[in-house]
PDB file of C-alpha atoms in Angstrom:
ATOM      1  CA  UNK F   1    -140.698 -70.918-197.400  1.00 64.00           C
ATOM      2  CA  UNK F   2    -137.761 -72.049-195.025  1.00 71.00           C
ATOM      3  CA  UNK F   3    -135.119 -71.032-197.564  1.00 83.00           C
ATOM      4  CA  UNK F   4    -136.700 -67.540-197.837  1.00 85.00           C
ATOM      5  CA  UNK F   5    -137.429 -67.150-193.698  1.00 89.00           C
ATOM      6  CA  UNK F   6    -133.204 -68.431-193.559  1.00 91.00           C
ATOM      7  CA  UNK F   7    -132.663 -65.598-195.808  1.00 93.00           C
ATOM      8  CA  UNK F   8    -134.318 -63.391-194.138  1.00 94.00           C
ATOM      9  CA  UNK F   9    -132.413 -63.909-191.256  1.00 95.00           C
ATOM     10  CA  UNK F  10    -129.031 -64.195-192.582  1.00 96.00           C
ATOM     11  CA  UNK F  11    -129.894 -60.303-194.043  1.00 97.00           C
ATOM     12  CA  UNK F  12    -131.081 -59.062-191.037  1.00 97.00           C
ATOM     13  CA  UNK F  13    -127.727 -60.546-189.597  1.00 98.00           C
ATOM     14  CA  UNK F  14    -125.832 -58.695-192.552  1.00 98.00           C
ATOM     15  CA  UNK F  15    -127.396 -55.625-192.562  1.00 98.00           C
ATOM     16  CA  UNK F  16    -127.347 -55.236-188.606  1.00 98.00           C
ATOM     17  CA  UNK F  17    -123.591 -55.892-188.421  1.00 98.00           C
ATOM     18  CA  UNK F  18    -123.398 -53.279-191.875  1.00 97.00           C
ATOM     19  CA  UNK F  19    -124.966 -50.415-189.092  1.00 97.00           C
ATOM     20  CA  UNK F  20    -122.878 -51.395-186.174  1.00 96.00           C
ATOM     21  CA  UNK F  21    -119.773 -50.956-188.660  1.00 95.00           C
ATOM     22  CA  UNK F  22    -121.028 -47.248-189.812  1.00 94.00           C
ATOM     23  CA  UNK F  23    -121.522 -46.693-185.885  1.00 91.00           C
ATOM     24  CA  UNK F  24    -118.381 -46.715-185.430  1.00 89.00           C
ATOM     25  CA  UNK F  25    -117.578 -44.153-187.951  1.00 86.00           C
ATOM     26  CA  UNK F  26    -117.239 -40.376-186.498  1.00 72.00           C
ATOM     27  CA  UNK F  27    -120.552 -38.474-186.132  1.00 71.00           C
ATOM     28  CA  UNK F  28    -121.926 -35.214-185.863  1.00 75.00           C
ATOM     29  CA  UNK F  29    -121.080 -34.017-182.072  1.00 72.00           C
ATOM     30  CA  UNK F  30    -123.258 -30.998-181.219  1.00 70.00           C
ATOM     31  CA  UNK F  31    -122.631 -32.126-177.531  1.00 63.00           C
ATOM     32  CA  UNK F  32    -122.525 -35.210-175.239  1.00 62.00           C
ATOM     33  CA  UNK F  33    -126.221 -35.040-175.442  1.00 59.00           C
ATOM     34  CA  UNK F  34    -126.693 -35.129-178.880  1.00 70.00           C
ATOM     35  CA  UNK F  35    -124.944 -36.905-181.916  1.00 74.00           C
ATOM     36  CA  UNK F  36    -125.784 -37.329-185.576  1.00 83.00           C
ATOM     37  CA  UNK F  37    -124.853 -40.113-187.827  1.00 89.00           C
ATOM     38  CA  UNK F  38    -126.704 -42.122-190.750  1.00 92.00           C
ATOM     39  CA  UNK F  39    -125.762 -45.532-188.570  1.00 96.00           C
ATOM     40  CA  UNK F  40    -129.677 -46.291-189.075  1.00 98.00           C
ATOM     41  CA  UNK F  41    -128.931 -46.550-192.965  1.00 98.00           C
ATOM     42  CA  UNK F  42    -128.586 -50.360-193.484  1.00 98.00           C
ATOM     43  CA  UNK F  43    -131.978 -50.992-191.629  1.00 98.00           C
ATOM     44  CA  UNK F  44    -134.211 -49.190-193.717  1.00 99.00           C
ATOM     45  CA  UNK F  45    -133.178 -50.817-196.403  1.00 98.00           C
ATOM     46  CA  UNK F  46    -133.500 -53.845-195.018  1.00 98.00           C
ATOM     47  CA  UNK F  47    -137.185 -52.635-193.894  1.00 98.00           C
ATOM     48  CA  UNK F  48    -137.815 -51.996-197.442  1.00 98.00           C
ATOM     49  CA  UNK F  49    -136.342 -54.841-198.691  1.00 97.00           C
ATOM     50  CA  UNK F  50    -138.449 -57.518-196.754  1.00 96.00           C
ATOM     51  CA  UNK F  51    -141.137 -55.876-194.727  1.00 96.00           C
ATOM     52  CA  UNK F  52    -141.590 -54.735-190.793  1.00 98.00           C
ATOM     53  CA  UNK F  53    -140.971 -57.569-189.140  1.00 97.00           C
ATOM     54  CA  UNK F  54    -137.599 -58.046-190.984  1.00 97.00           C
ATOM     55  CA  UNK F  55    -136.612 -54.370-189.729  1.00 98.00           C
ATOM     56  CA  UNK F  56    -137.200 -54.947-186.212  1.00 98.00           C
ATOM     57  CA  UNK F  57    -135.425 -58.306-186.638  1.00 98.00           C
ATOM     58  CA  UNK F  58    -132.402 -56.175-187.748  1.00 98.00           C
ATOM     59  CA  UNK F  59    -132.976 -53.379-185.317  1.00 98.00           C
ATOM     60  CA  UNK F  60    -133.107 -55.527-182.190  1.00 98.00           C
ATOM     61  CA  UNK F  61    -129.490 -57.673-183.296  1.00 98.00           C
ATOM     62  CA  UNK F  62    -127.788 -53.911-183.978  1.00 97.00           C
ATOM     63  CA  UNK F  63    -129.325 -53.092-180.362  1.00 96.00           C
ATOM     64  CA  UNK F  64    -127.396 -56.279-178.785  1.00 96.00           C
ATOM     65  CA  UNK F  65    -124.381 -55.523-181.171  1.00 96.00           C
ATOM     66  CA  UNK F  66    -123.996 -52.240-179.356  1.00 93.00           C
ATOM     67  CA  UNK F  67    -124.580 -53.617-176.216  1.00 93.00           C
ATOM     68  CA  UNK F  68    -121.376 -56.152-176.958  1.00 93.00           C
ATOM     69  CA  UNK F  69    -119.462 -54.046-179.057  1.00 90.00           C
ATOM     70  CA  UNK F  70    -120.489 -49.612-178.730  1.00 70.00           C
ATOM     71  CA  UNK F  71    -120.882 -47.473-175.988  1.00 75.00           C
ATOM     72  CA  UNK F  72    -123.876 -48.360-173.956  1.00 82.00           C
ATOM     73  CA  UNK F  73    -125.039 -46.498-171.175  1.00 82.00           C
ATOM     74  CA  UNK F  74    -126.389 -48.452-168.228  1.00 84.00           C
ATOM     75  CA  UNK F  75    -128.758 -47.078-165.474  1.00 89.00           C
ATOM     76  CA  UNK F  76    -131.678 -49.173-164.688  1.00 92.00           C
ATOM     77  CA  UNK F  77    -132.768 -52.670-166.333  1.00 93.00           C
ATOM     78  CA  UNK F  78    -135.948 -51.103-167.844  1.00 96.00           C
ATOM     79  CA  UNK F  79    -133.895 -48.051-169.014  1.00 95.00           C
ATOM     80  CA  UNK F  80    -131.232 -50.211-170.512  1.00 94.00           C
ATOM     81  CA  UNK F  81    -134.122 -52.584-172.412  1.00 96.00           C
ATOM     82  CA  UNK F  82    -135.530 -49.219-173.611  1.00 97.00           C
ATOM     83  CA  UNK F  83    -132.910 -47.866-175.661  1.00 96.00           C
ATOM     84  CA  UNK F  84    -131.092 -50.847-176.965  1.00 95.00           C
ATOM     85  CA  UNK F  85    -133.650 -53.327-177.966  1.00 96.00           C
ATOM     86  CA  UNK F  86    -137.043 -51.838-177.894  1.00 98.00           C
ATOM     87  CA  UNK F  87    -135.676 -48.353-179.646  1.00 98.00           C
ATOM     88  CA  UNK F  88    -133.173 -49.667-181.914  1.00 98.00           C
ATOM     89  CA  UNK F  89    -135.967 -52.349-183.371  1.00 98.00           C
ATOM     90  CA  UNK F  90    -138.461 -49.554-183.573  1.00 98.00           C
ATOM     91  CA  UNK F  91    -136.455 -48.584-186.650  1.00 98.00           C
ATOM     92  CA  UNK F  92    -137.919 -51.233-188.508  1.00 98.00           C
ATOM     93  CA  UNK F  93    -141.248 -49.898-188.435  1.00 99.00           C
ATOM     94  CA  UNK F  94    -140.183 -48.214-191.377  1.00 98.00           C
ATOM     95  CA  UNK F  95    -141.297 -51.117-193.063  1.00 98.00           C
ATOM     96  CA  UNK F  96    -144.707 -50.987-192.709  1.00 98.00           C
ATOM     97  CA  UNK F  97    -144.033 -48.630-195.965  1.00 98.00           C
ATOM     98  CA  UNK F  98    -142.182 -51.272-198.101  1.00 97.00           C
ATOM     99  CA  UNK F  99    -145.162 -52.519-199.996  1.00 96.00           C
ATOM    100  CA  UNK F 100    -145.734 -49.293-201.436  1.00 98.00           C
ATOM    101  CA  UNK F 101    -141.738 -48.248-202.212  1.00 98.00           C
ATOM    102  CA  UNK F 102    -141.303 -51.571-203.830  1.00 97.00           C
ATOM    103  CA  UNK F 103    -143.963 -51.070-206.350  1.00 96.00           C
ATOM    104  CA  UNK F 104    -143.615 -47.339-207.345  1.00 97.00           C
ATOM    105  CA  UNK F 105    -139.870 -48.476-207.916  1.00 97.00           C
ATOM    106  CA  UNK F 106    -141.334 -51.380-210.384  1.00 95.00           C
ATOM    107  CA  UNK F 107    -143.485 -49.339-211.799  1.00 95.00           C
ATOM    108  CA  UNK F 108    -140.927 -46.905-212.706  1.00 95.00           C
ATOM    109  CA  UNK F 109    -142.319 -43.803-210.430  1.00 97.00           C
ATOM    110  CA  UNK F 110    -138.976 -43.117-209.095  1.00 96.00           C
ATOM    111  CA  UNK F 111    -139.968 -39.772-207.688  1.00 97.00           C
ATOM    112  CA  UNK F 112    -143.158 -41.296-206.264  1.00 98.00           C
ATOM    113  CA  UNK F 113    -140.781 -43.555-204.432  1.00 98.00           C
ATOM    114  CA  UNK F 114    -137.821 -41.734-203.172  1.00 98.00           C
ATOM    115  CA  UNK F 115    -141.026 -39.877-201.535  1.00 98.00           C
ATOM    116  CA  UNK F 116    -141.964 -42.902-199.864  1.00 99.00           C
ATOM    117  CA  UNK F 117    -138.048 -43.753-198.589  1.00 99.00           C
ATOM    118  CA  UNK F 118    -138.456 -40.034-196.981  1.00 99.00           C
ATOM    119  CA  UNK F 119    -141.812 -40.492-195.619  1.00 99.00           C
ATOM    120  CA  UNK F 120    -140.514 -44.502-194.390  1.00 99.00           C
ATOM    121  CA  UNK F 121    -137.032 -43.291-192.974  1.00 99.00           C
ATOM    122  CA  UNK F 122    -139.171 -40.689-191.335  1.00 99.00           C
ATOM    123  CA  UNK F 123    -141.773 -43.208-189.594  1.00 99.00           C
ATOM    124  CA  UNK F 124    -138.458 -44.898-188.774  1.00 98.00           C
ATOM    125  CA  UNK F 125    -136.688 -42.363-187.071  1.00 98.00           C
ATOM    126  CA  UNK F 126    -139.351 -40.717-184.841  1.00 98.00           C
ATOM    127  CA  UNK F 127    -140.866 -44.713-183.908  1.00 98.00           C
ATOM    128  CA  UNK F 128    -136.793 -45.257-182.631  1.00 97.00           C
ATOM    129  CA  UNK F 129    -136.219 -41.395-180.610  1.00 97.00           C
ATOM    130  CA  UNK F 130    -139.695 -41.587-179.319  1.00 98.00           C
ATOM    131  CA  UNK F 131    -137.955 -44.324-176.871  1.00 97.00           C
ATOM    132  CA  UNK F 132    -135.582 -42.395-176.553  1.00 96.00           C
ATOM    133  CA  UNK F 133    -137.390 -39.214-175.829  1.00 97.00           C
ATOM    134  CA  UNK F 134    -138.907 -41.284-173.368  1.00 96.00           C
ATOM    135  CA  UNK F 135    -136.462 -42.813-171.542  1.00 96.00           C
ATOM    136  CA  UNK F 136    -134.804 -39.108-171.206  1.00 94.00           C
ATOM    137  CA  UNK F 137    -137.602 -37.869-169.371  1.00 94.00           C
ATOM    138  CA  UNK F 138    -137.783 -40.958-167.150  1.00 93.00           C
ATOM    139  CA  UNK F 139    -133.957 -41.839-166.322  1.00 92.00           C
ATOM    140  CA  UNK F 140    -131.780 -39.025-167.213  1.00 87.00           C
ATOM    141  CA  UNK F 141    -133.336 -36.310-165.607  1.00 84.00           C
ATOM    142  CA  UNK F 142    -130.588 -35.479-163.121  1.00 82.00           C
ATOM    143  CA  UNK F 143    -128.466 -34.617-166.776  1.00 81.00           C
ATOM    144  CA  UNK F 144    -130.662 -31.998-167.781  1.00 82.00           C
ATOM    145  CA  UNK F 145    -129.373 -28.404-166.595  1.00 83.00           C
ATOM    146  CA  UNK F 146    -130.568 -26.854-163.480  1.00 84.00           C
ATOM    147  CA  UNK F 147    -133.449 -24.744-164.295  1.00 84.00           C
ATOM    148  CA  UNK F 148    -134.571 -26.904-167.412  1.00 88.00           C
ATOM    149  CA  UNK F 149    -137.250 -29.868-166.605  1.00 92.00           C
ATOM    150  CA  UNK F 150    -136.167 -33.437-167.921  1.00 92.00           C
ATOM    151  CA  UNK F 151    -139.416 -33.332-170.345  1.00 95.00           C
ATOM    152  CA  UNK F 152    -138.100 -30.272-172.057  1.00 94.00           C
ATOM    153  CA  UNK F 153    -134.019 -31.205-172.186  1.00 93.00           C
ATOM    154  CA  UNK F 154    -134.648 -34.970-173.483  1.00 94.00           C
ATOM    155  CA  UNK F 155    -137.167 -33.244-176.178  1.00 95.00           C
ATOM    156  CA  UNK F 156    -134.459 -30.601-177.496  1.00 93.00           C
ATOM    157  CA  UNK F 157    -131.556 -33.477-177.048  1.00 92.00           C
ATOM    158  CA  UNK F 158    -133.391 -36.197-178.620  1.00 94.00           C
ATOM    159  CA  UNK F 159    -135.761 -33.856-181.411  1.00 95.00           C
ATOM    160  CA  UNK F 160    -132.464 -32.183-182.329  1.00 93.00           C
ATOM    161  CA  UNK F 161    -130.882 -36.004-182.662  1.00 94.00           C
ATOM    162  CA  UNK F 162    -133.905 -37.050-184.242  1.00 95.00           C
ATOM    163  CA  UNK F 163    -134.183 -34.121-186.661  1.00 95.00           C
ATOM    164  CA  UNK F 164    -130.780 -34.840-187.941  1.00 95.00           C
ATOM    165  CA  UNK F 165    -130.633 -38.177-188.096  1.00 96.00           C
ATOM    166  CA  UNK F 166    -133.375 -38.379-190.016  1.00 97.00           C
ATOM    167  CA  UNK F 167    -132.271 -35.537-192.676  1.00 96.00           C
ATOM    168  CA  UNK F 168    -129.267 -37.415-192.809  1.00 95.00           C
ATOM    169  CA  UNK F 169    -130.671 -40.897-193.819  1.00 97.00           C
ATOM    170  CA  UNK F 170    -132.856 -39.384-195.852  1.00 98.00           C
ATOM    171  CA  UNK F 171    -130.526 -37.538-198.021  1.00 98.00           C
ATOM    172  CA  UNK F 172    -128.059 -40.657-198.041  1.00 97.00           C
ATOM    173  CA  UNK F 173    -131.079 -43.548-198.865  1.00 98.00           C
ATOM    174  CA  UNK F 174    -132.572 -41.257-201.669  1.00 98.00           C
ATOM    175  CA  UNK F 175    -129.026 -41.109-203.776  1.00 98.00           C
ATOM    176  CA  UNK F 176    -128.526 -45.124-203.132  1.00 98.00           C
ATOM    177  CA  UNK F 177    -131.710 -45.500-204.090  1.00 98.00           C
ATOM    178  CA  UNK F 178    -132.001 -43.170-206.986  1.00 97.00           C
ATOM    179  CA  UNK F 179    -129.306 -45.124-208.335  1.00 96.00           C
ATOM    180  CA  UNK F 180    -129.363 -48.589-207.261  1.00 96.00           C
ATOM    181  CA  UNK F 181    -133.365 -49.247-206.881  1.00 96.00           C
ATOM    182  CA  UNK F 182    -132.552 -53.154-206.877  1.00 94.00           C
ATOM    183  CA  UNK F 183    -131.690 -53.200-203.849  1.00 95.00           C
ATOM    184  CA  UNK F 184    -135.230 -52.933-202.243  1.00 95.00           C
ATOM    185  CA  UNK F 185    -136.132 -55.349-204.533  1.00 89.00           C
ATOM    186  CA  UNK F 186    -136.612 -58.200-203.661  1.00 78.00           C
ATOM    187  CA  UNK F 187    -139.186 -62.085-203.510  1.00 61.00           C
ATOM    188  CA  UNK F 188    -140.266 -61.930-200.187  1.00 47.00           C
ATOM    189  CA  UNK F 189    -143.743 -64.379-200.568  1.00 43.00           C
ATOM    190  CA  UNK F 190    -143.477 -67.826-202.848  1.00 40.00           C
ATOM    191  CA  UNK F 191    -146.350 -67.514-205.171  1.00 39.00           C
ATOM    192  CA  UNK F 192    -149.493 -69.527-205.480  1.00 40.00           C
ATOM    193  CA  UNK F 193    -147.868 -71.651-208.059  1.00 42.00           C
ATOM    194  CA  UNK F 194    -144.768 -72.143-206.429  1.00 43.00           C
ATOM    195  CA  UNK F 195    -146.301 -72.591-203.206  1.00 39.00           C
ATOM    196  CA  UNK F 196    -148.329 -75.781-204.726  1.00 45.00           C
ATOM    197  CA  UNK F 197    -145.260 -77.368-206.637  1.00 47.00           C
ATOM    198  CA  UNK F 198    -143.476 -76.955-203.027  1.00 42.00           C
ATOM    199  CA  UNK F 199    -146.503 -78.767-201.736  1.00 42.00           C
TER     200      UNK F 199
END
């Protein structure tokens, strides 16, 4: 069980440091407000690879990697807590879907499970620019045009962010994983019998 939780960690590790490396790739600038990329890529699959909890593992170290390393925007404490830790490892909720992706892929119902990755990257997404959302209508108010209330500029910046970022994984997690199922495959519980020769 130790070798499996080191594991764990060592891909949560991987796979945040994989996102923070796409990150810094160019995105899709609509405006200073609002950029798409598919950054958000290496943590689903690490969310359907080994579960929830291993997402939000993977989330929260890309959230201090682009604290160290990206651009990050500082107001308040609370506001910077929001979007780097709390939103980034709400991508990992996308997990709570892996159970189900993992077996349709088994069971050969590829279809079945690309449908899943959608529905997953989709619980993903909107759990991660809900904070987001959020934190626009709290904090960045004074960036929001005059005439326009914070409530509805932070839901067109973030829901157009969210829309597209979403599409984007989508799209780019159902050709990996059309083609290379294996890779949300994988032991993530030592069975009965294992668990007694262990013991």
């Amino acid at each position: 069980m130790k070798n499996i939780r080191l594991l764990v960690m060592i891909e949560a590790a991987f796979f945040a440091a994989f996102a923070m490396i796409l990150d810094f790739l160019p995105s899709i600038k609509l405006s200073p407000a609002i950029s798409i990329s598919f950054a958000m890529v290496p943590i689903f699959i690490l969310a359907f690879r080994r579960g929830m909890l291993a997402g939000i593992l993977a989330g929260f170290l890309w959230g201090l990697l682009q604290v160290m390393l990206g651009d990050a925007y500082y107001l308040t404490p609370l506001q910077f807590f929001i979007e780097y830790f709390i939103a980034f490892a709400s991508v990992g909720f996308a997990g709570l879907l892996s159970s189900i992706i993992q077996k349709s892929f088994e069971k050969g119902y590829k279809k079945t499970a690309l449908a899943w990755v959608v529905a997953a990257t989709f619980v993903g997404s909107i759990a991660r620019y809900f904070w987001h959302f959020l934190a626009g209508v709290i904090f960045w108010g004074e960036s929001a045009p005059e005439g326009t209330s914070p409530l509805v500029y932070s839901f067109i910046a973030n829901g157009t962010t969210f829309v597209g970022a979403f599409v984007f994984c989508a799209i780019v997690l159902a050709v990996i994983l059309a083609s290379a199922p294996r890779l949300v495959q994988a032991e993530t519980l030592m069975t009965k019998k294992q668990v007694k020769k262990a013991s």
